[in-house]
Short mmCIF file of C-alpha atoms in Angstrom, two decimals:
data_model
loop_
_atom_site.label_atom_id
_atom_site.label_comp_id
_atom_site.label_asym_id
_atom_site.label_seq_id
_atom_site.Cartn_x
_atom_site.Cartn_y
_atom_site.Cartn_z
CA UNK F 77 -12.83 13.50 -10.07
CA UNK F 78 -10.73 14.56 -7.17
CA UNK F 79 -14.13 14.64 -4.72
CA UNK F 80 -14.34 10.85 -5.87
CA UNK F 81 -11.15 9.38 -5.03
CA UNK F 82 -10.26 11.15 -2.06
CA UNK F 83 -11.28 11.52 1.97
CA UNK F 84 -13.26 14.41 2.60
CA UNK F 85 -11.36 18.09 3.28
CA UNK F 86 -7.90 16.31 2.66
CA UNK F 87 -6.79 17.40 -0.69
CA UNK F 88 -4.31 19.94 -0.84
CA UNK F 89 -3.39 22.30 -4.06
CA UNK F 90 0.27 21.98 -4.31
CA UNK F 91 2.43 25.46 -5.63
CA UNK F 92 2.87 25.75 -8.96
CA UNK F 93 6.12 26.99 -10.57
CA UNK F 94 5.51 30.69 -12.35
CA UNK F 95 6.61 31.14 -15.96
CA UNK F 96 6.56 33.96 -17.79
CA UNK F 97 4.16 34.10 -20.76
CA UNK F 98 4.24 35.88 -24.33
CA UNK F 99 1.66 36.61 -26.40
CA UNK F 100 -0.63 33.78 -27.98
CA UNK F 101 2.18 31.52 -26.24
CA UNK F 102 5.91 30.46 -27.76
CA UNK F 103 4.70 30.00 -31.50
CA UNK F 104 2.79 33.60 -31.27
CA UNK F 105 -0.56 31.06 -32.05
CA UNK F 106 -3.13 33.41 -33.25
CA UNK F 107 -6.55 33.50 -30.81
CA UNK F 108 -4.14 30.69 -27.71
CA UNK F 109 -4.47 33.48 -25.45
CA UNK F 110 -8.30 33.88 -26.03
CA UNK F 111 -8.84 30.02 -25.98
CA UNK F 112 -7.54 30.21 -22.33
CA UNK F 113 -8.98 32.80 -21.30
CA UNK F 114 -12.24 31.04 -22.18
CA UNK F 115 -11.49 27.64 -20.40
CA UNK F 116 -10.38 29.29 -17.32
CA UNK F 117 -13.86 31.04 -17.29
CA UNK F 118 -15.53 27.86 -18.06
CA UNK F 119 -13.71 25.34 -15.52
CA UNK F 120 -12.53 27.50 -12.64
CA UNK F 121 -8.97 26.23 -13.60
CA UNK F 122 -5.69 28.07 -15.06
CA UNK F 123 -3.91 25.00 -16.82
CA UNK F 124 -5.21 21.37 -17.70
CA UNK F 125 -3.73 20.01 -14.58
CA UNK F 126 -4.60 20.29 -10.83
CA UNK F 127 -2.10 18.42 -8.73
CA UNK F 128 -1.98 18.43 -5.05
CA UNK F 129 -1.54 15.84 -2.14
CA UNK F 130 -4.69 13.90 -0.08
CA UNK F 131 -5.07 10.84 1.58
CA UNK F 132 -7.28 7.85 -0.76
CA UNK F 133 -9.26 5.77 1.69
CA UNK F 134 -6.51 6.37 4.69
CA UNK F 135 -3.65 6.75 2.12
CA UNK F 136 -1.16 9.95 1.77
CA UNK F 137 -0.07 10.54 -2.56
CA UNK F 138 -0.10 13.21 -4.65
CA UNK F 139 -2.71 13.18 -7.18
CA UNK F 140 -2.16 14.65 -10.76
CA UNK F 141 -6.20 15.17 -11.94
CA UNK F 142 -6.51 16.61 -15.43
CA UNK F 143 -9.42 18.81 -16.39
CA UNK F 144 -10.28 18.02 -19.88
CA UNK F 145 -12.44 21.17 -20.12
CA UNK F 146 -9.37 22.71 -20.21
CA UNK F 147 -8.54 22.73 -24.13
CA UNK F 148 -8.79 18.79 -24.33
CA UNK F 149 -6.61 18.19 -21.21
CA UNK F 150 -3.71 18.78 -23.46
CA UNK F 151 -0.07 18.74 -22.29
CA UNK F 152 1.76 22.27 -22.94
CA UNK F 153 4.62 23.67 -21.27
CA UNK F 154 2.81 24.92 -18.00
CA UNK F 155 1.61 21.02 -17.24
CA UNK F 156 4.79 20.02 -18.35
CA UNK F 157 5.89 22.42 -15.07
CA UNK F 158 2.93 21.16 -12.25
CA UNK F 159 3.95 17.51 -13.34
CA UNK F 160 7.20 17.59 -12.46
CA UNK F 161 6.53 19.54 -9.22
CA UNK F 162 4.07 17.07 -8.29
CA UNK F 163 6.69 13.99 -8.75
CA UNK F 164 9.21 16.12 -7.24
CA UNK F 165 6.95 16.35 -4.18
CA UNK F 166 6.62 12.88 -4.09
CA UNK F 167 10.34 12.08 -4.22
CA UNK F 168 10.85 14.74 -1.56
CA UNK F 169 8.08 13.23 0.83
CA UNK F 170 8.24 9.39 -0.01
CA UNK F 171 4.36 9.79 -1.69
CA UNK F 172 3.01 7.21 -4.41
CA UNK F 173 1.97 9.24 -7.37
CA UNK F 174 -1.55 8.72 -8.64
CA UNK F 175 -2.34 10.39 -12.36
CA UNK F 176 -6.29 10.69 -12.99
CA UNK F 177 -5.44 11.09 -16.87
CA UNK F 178 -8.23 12.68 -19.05
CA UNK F 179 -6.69 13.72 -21.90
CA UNK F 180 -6.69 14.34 -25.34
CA UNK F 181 -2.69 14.70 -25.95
CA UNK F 182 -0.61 17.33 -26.37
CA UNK F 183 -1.02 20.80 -27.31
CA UNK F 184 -0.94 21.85 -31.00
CA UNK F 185 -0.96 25.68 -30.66
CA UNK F 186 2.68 25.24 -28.72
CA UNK F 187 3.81 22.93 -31.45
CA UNK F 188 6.94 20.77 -30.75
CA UNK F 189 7.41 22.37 -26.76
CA UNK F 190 4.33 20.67 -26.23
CA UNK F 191 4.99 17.49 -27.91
CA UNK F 192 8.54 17.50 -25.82
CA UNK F 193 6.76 17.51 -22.68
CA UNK F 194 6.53 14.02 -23.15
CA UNK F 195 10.12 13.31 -22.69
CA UNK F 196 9.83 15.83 -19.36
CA UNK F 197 6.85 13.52 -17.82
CA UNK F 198 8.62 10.55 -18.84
CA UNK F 199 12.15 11.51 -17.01
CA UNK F 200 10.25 12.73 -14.03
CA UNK F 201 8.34 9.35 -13.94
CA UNK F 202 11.71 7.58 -14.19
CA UNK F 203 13.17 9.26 -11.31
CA UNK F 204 10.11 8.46 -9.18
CA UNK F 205 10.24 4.96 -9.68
CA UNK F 206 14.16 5.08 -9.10
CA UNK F 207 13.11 5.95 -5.93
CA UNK F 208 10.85 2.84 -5.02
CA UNK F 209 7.36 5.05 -5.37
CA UNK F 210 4.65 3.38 -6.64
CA UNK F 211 2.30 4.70 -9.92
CA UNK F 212 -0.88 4.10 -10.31
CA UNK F 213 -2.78 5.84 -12.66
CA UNK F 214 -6.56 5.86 -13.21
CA UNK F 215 -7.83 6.27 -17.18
CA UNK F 216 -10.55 8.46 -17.76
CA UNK F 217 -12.74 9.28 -20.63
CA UNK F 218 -10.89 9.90 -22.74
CA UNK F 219 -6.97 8.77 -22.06
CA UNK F 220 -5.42 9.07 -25.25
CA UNK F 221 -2.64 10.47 -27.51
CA UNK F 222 0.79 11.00 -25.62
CA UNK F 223 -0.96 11.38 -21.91
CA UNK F 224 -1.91 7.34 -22.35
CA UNK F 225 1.63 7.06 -23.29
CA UNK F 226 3.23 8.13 -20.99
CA UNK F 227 1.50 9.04 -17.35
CA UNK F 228 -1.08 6.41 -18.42
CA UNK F 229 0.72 3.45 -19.95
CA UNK F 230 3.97 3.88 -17.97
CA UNK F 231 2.23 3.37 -14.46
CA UNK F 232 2.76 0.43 -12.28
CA UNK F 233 -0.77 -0.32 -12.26
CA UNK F 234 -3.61 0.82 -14.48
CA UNK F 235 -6.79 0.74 -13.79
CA UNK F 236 -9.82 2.16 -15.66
CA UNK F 237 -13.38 3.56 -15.38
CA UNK F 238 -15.77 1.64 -17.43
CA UNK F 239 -16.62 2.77 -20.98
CA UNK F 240 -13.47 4.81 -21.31
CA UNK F 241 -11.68 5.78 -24.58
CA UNK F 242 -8.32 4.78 -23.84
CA UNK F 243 -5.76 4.37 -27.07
CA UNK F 244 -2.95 6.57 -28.45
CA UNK F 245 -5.03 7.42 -31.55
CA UNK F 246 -7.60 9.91 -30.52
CA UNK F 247 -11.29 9.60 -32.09
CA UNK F 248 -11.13 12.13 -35.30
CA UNK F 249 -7.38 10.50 -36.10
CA UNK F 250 -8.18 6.97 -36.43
CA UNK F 251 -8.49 5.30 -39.67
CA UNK F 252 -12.10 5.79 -40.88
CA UNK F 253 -12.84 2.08 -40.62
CA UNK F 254 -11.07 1.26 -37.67
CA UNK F 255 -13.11 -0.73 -34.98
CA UNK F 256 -13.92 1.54 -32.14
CA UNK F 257 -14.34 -1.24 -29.62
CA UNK F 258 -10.94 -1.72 -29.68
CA UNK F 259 -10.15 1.93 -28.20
CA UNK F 260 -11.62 1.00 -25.22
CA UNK F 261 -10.74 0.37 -22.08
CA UNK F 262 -12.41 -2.96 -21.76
CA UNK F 263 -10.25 -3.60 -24.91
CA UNK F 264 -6.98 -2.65 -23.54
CA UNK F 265 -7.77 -4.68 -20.28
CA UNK F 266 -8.33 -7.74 -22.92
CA UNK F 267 -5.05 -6.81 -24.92
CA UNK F 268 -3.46 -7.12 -21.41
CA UNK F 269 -2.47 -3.69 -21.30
CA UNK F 270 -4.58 -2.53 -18.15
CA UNK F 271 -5.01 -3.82 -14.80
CA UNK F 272 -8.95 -3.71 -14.41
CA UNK F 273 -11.91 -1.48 -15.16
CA UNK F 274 -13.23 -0.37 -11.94
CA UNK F 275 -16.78 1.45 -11.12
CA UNK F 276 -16.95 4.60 -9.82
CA UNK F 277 -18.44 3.50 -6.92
CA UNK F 278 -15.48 1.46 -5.95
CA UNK F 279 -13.07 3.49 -7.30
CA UNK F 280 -11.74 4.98 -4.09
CA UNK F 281 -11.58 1.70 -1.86
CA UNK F 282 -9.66 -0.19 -5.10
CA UNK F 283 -7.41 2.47 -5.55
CA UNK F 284 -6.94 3.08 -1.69
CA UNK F 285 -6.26 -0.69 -1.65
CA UNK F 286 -3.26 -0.90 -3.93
CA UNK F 287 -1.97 2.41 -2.51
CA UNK F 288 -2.03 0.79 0.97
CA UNK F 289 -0.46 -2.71 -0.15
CA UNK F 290 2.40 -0.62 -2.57
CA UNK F 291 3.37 1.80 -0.45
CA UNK F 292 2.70 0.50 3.36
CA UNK F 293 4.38 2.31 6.12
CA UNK F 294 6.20 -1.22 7.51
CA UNK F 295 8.24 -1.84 4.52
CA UNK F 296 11.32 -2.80 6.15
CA UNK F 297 8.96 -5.68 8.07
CA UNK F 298 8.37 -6.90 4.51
CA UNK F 299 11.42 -8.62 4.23
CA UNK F 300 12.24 -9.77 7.80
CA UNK F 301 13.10 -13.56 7.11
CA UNK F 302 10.46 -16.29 8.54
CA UNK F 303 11.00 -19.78 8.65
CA UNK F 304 8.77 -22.65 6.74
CA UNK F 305 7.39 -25.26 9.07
CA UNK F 306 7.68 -29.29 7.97
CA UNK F 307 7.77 -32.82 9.47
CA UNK F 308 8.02 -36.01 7.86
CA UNK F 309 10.70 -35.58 5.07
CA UNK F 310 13.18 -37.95 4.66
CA UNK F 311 17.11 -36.53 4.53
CA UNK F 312 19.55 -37.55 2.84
CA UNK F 313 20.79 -40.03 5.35
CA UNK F 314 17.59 -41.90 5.45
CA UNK F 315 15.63 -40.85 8.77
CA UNK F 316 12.80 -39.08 9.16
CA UNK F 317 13.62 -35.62 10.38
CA UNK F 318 12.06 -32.09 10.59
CA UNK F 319 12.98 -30.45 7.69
CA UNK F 320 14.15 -27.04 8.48
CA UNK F 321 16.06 -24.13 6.31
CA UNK F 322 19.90 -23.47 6.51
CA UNK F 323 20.12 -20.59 4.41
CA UNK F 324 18.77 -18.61 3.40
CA UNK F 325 15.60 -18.37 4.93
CA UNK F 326 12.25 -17.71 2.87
CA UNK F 327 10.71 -14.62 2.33
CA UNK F 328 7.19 -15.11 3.89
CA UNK F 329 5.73 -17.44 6.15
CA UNK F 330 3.63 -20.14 5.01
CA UNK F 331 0.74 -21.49 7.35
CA UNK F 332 0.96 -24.98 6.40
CA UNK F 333 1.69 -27.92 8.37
CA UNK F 334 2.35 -31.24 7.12
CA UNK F 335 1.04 -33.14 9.77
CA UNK F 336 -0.13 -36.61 9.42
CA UNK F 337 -0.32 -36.62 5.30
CA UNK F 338 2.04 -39.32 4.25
CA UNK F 339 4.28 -38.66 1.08
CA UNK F 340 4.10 -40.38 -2.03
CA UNK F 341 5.51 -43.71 -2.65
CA UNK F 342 6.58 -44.06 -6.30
CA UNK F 343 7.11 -41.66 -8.42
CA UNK F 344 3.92 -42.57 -10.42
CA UNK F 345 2.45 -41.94 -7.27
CA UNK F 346 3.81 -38.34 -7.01
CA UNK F 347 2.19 -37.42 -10.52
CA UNK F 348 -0.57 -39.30 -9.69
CA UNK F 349 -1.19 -37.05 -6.51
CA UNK F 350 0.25 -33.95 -8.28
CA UNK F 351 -2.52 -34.47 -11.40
CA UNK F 352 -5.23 -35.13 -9.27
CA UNK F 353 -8.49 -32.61 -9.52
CA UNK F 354 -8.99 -32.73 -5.65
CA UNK F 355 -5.92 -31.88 -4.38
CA UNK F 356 -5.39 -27.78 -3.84
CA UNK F 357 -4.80 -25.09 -6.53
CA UNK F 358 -3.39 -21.89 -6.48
CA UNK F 359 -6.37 -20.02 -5.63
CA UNK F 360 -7.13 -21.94 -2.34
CA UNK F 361 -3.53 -21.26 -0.86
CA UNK F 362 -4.17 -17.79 -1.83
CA UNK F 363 -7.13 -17.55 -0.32
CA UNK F 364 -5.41 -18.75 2.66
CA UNK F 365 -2.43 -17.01 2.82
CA UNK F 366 -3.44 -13.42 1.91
CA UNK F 367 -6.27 -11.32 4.23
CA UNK F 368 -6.58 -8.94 1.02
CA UNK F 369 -5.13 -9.36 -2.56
CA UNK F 370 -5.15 -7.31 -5.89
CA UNK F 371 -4.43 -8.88 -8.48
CA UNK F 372 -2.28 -7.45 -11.68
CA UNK F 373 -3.69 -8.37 -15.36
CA UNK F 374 -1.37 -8.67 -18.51
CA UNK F 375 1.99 -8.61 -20.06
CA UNK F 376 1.81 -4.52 -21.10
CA UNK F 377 2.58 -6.79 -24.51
CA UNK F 378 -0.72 -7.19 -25.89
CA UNK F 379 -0.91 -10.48 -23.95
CA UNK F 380 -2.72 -12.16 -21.03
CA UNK F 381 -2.63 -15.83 -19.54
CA UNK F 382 -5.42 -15.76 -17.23
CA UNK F 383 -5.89 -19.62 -17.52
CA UNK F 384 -2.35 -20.38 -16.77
CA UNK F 385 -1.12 -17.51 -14.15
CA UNK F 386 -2.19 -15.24 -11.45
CA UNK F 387 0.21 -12.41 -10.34
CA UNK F 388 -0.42 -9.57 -7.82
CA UNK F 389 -0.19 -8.14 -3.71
CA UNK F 390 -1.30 -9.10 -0.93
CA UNK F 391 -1.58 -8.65 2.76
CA UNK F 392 -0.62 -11.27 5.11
CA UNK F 393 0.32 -10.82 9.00
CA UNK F 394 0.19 -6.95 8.07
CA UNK F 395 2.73 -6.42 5.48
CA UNK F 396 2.97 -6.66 1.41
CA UNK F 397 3.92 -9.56 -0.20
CA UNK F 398 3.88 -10.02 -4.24
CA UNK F 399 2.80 -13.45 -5.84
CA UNK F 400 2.99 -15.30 -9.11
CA UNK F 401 1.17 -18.52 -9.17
CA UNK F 402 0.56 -21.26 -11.45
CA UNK F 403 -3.01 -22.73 -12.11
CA UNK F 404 -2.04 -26.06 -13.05
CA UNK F 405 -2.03 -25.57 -16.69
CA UNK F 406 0.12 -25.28 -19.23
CA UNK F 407 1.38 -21.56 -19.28
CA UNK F 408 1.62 -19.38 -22.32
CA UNK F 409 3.94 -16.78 -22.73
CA UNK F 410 1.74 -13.90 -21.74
CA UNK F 411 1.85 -15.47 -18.14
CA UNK F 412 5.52 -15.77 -17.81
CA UNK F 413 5.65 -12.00 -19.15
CA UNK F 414 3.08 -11.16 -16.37
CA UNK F 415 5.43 -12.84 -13.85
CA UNK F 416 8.51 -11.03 -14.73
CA UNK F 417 6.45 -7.33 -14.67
CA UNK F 418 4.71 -8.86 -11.10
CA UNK F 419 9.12 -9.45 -9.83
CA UNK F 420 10.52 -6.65 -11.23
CA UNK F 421 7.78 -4.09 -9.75
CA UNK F 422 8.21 -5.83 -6.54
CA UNK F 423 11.43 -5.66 -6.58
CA UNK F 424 11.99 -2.26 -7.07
CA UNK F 425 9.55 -1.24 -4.54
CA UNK F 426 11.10 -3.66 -1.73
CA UNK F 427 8.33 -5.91 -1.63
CA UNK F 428 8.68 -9.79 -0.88
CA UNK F 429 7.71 -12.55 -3.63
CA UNK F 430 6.10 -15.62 -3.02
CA UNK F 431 5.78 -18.33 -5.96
CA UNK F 432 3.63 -20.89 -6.56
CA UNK F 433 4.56 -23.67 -9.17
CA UNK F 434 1.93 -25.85 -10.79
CA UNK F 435 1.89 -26.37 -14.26
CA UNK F 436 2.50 -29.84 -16.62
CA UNK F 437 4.96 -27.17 -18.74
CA UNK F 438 4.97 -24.35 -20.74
CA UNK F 439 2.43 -24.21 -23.67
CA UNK F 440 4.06 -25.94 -26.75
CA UNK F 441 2.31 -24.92 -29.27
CA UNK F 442 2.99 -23.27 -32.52
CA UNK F 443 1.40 -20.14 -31.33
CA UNK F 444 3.71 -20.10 -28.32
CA UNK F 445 6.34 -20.22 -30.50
CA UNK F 446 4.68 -16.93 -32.39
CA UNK F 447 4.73 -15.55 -29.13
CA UNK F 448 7.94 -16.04 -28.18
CA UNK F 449 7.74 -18.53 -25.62
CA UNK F 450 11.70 -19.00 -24.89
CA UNK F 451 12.43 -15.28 -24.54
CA UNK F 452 9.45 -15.09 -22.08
CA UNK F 453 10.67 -17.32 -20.09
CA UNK F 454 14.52 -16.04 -19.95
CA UNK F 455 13.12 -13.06 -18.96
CA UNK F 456 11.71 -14.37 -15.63
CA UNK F 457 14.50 -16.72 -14.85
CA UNK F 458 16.25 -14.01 -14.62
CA UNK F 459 14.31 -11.58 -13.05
CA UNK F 460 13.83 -14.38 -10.19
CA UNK F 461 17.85 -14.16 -10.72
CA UNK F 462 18.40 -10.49 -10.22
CA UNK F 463 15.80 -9.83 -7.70
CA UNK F 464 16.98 -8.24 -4.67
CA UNK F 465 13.98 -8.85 -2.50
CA UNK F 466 13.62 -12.34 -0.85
CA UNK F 467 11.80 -14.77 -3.13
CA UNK F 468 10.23 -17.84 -1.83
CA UNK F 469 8.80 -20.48 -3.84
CA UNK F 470 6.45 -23.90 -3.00
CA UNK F 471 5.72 -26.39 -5.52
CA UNK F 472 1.78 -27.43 -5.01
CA UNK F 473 1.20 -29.69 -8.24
CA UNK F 474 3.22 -30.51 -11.26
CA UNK F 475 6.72 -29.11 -11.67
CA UNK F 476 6.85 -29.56 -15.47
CA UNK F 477 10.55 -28.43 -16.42
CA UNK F 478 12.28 -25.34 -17.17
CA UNK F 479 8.31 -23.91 -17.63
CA UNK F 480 8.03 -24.46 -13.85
CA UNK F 481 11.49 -23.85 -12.67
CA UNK F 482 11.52 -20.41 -13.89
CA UNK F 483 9.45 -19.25 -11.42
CA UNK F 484 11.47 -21.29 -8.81
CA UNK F 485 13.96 -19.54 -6.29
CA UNK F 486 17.24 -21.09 -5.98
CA UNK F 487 18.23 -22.07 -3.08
CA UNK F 488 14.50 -21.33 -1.85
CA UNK F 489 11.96 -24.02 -3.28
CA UNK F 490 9.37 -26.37 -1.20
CA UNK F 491 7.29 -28.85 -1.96
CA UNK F 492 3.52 -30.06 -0.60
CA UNK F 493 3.52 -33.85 -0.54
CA UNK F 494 1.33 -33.93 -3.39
CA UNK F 495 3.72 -32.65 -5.94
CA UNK F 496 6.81 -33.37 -8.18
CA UNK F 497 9.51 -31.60 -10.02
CA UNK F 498 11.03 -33.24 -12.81
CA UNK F 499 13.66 -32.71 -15.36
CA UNK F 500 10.91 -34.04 -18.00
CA UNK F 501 7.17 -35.61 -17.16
CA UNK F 502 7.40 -38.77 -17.30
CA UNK F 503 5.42 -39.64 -20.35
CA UNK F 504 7.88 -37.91 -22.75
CA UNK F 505 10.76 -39.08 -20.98
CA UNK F 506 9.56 -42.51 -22.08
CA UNK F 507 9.35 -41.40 -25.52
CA UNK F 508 12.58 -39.75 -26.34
CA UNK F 509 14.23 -42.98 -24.11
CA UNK F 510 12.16 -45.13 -26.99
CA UNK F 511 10.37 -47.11 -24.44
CA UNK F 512 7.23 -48.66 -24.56
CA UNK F 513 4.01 -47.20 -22.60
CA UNK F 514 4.28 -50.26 -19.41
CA UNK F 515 7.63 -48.42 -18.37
CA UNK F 516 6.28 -45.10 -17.91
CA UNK F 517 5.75 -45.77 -14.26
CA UNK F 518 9.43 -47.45 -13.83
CA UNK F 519 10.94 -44.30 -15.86
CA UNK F 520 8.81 -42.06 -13.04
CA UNK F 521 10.70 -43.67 -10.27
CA UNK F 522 14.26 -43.36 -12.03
CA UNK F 523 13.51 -39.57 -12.65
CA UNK F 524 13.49 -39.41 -8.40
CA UNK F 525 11.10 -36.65 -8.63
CA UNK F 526 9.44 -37.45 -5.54
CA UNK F 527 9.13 -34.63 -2.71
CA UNK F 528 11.66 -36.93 -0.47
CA UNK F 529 13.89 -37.33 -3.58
CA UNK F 530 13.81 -33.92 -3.96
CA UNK F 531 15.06 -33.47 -0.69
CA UNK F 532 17.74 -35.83 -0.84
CA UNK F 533 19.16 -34.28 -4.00
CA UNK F 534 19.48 -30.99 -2.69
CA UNK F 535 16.97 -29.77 -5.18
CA UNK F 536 14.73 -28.47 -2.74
CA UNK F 537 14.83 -27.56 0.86
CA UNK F 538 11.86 -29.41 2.69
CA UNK F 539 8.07 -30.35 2.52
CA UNK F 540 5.51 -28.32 3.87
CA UNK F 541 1.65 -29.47 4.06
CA UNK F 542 -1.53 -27.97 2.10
#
C-alpha cells in the first residue's frame, strides 16, 4: 500500500518506542507469542503498523499503513505505541497525518489494554488537530471495528478504495440477516459518512491533491485581505458610485466585474432575474474561481444534500481557500451540516471561506423537520459566527431567508445584479399579509430586496458582476 501512495525511494521507517514484553503478552494469552511469531514470518513485519514519513505526489506526511496480515491489523498495546509516535512526529515537524487503515479492530488476546488503545489514538488525534494538521485517512479492505472509529471515522477527510468493507461491525459479528451492501464503502459514501471512493490508480494524485490544498506551505498568504471589485451600485445618497469595502475586507478575491450589466428595476424584477435558468449557478463561478477543487461529501450524520450544497478546497492565485455553495435549491439539513463541518475544518486549519448563497429557502418539509432542520442551521450560523478565518460571502441567485443568511458573513456579503435577499420571498409574504395574488409584485418592491436596496440598507456591502 505504501509503494502506491507514495514517490519513489521517499518513505522513511520512523523509530519505534521499545517495550518490554512478557510471556503470551499482559493477559499470559495461551499460543499470542506463537501467533506473532508466525505473522512476522509471514509479512516481514513486527507489529500491525508501519508508520514512517514520505512525500505523496510532492507532499511531506507521515503515513500510518496497517498490515492486516498481521493478526487482522488489530490494535494492541505496541500500535497503540507507533501511533502516537507517528502523530507526535507530526506535531513536532508540522506534517499532515495520513492513516491507510486495514483493520479488523482491536486485539482480543490483550483484552481491555487493547480495547483502551482506542482512547490513546483518539487523544493523540485530538492533539494533532489542536495543532492545525490535517487527517486524511484512506479505508482499506477491510476498515472496521474500533480502527474505522477512530483513525478512520475521526479524519478530516475520508476517502476510500472501491469495494471496501468499511463499518464498525466486522463480517462474522453482524446480525445474520443484516444487508452486506450496507458495510460498504460505497454505502458509507451514500450515508454521507465518507468523502469519495477513489481507484487505485488515482489514489496517489487525489490524495496528494488534498494534502497539497490542506496543508500548503503559504498558509499565512491564505488570509492576506483582497478587495472585491464593483461599479454601478447606487449608495445610499442616491449616485452612482464604485462600491468599495470599508471594513473589513473579504477573504478572497473575486474575478468578477460588473461592467455594463444594468441592475434590476423592481423588485419583481430582482426575483425574476434571480429565478431565471440562464443566469449562473454555483458550479460555473466555481469553475471560475478555483484552478483545482476537491470537494467534501456528507454531514458524518448519515446525511448528504448533494442537490442543494457543494462544500470543499480549492486553489486560486496559489493558495487554499474553502467553499460552501448553494445550488439554487431548496437545502436540506444534511447540506447545512456539510457547511458547518466544511467552516469548522477550515477554520481550524487557517484556511479562508468563500460562500455562495442561492437557494429559494431551506427545505420545509416534514422530513426536514425529522431531520432537524433548525438545529442544522444554528449550527452554521454560528460556526460562520465563531470562525476565526476571514469569511466572504456573494449572493448569485435567491437569498431565501434565514436558510440563505446562514451561510452569509456579517459584515462581508455581495451581491451579482441578478440576485435578491429578502426577509421572506415574496409570494409568502403576500400570504401571511392576506393579500391577493396581483400584489405580489407591489409586496416585492416594499420588501427593498433589490441589490441597490441592499446596498442602501447597509445589508450588504456592494455588487460585483457574474
Amino acid at each position: 500500500m505504501l509503494a502506491l501512495v507514495t514517490d519513489p525511494s521517499t518513505f522513511t521507517e520512523l523509530p519505534y518506542p521499545a517495550r518490554e514484553s512478557v510471556p503470551d503478552g499482559p493477559l499470559a494469552w495461551q499460543g499470542y507469542d506463537a501467533a506473532r511469531a508466525r505473522a512476522v514470518e509471514r509479512t516481514g513485519e513486527t507489529e500491525s503498523v508501519v508508520c514512517g514519513t514520505a512525500r505523496v505526489a510532492g507532499t511531506q506526511a507521515v503515513l500510518i499503513a496497517f498490515e492486516f496480515g498481521f493478526l487482522g491489523g488489530s490494535l494492541g498495546e505496541r500500535t497503540g505505541d507507533r501511533l502516537e509516535a507517528a502523530h507526535g512526529h507530526a506535531r513536532a515537524h508540522r506534517l499532515p497525518v495520513v492513516p491507510l487503515v486495514a483493520t479488523g479492530g482491536s486485539r482480543m488476546q490483550e483484552g481491555m489494554l487493547a480495547l483502551t488503545q482506542l482512547q490513546r489514538v483518539a487523544r493523540q488525534s485530538a492533539l494533532t488537530r489542536e495543532a492545525g494538521l490535517p487527517q486524511i485517512a484512506v479505508l482499506r479492505d477491510p476498515t472496521t471495528g474500533g480502527g474505522w472509529a477512530t483513525l478512520g471515522a475521526g479524519a478530516d477527510v475520508i476517502l476510500a478504495l472501491p469495494g471496501a468493507q468499511v463499518g464498525f461491525a466486522g463480517s462474522r459479528v453482524r446480525p445474520a440477516d443484516a444487508d452486506p451492501t450496507a458495510y460498504t464503502a460505497e454505502a458509507q459514501v451514500a450515508a454521507g459518512a465518507v468523502d469519495a471512493v477513489v481507484p487505485p490508480a488515482e489514489l496517489r494524485e487525489t490524495l496528494g491533491s488534498w494534502l497539497r490544498l490542506l496543508s500548503a506551505p503559504q498558509r499565512g498568504a491564505g488570509l492576506q485581505h483582497m478587495r472585491l471589485r464593483g461599479v454601478g451600485a447606487t449608495s445610499h445618497s442616491g449616485a452612482a458610485d464604485a462600491i468599495r469595502p470599508t471594513a473589513p475586507p473579504p477573504a478572497a478575491p473575486l474575478p468578477f466585474a460588473l461592467g455594463t450589466q444594468e441592475l434590476p428595476t423592481t423588485g419583481w424584477d430582482a426575483v425574476h432575474r434571480a429565478r431565471s435558468p440562464q443566469r449562473p449557478r454555483a458550479h460555473a463561478y466555481l469553475d471560475a474561481y478555483f484552478t483545482r477543487r476537491v470537494a467534501i461529501h456528507g454531514d458524518r450524520c448519515g446525511g448528504t444534500d448533494t442537490a442543494g450544497m457543494v462544500c470543499g478546497f480549492g486553489e486560486h492565485a496559489g493558495r487554499t481557500v474553502a467553499y460552501a455553495a448553494q445550488t439554487g435549491a431548496p437545502t436540506r439539513p444534511a447540506g447545512y451540516r456539510t457547511a458547518t463541518r466544511l467552516v469548522r475544518l477550515a477554520d481550524r486549519l487557517g484556511i479562508p471561506v468563500l460562500t455562495l448563497v442561492d437557494t429559494p429557502g431551506a427545505a420545509n418539509d416534514a422530513e426536514a423537520e425529522r431531520q432537524g432542520a433548525g438545529a442544522a442551521i444554528a449550527e452554521l450560523f454560528g460556526a460562520v459566527a465563531a470562525a476565526r478565518v476571514p469569511v466572504t460571502t456573494l449572493v448569485i441567485g435567491e437569498g431565501g431567508s434565514g436558510g440563505a443568511l446562514a451561510l452569509a458573513a456579517a459584515g462581508n456579503t455581495w451581491a451579482t445584479p441578478d440576485s435578491y435577499f429578502s426577509v421572506i420571498a415574496p409570494e409568502p409574504a403576500a400570504a401571511i399579509l392576506k393579500r391577493p395574488a396581483e400584489e405580489v409584485e407591489a409586496t416585492a418592491d416594499q420588501l427593498r430586496i433589490r441589490p441597490q436596496d441592499l446596498v442602501e440598507l447597509g445589508v450588504i456591502r456592494g455588487i460585483v458582476g457574474p
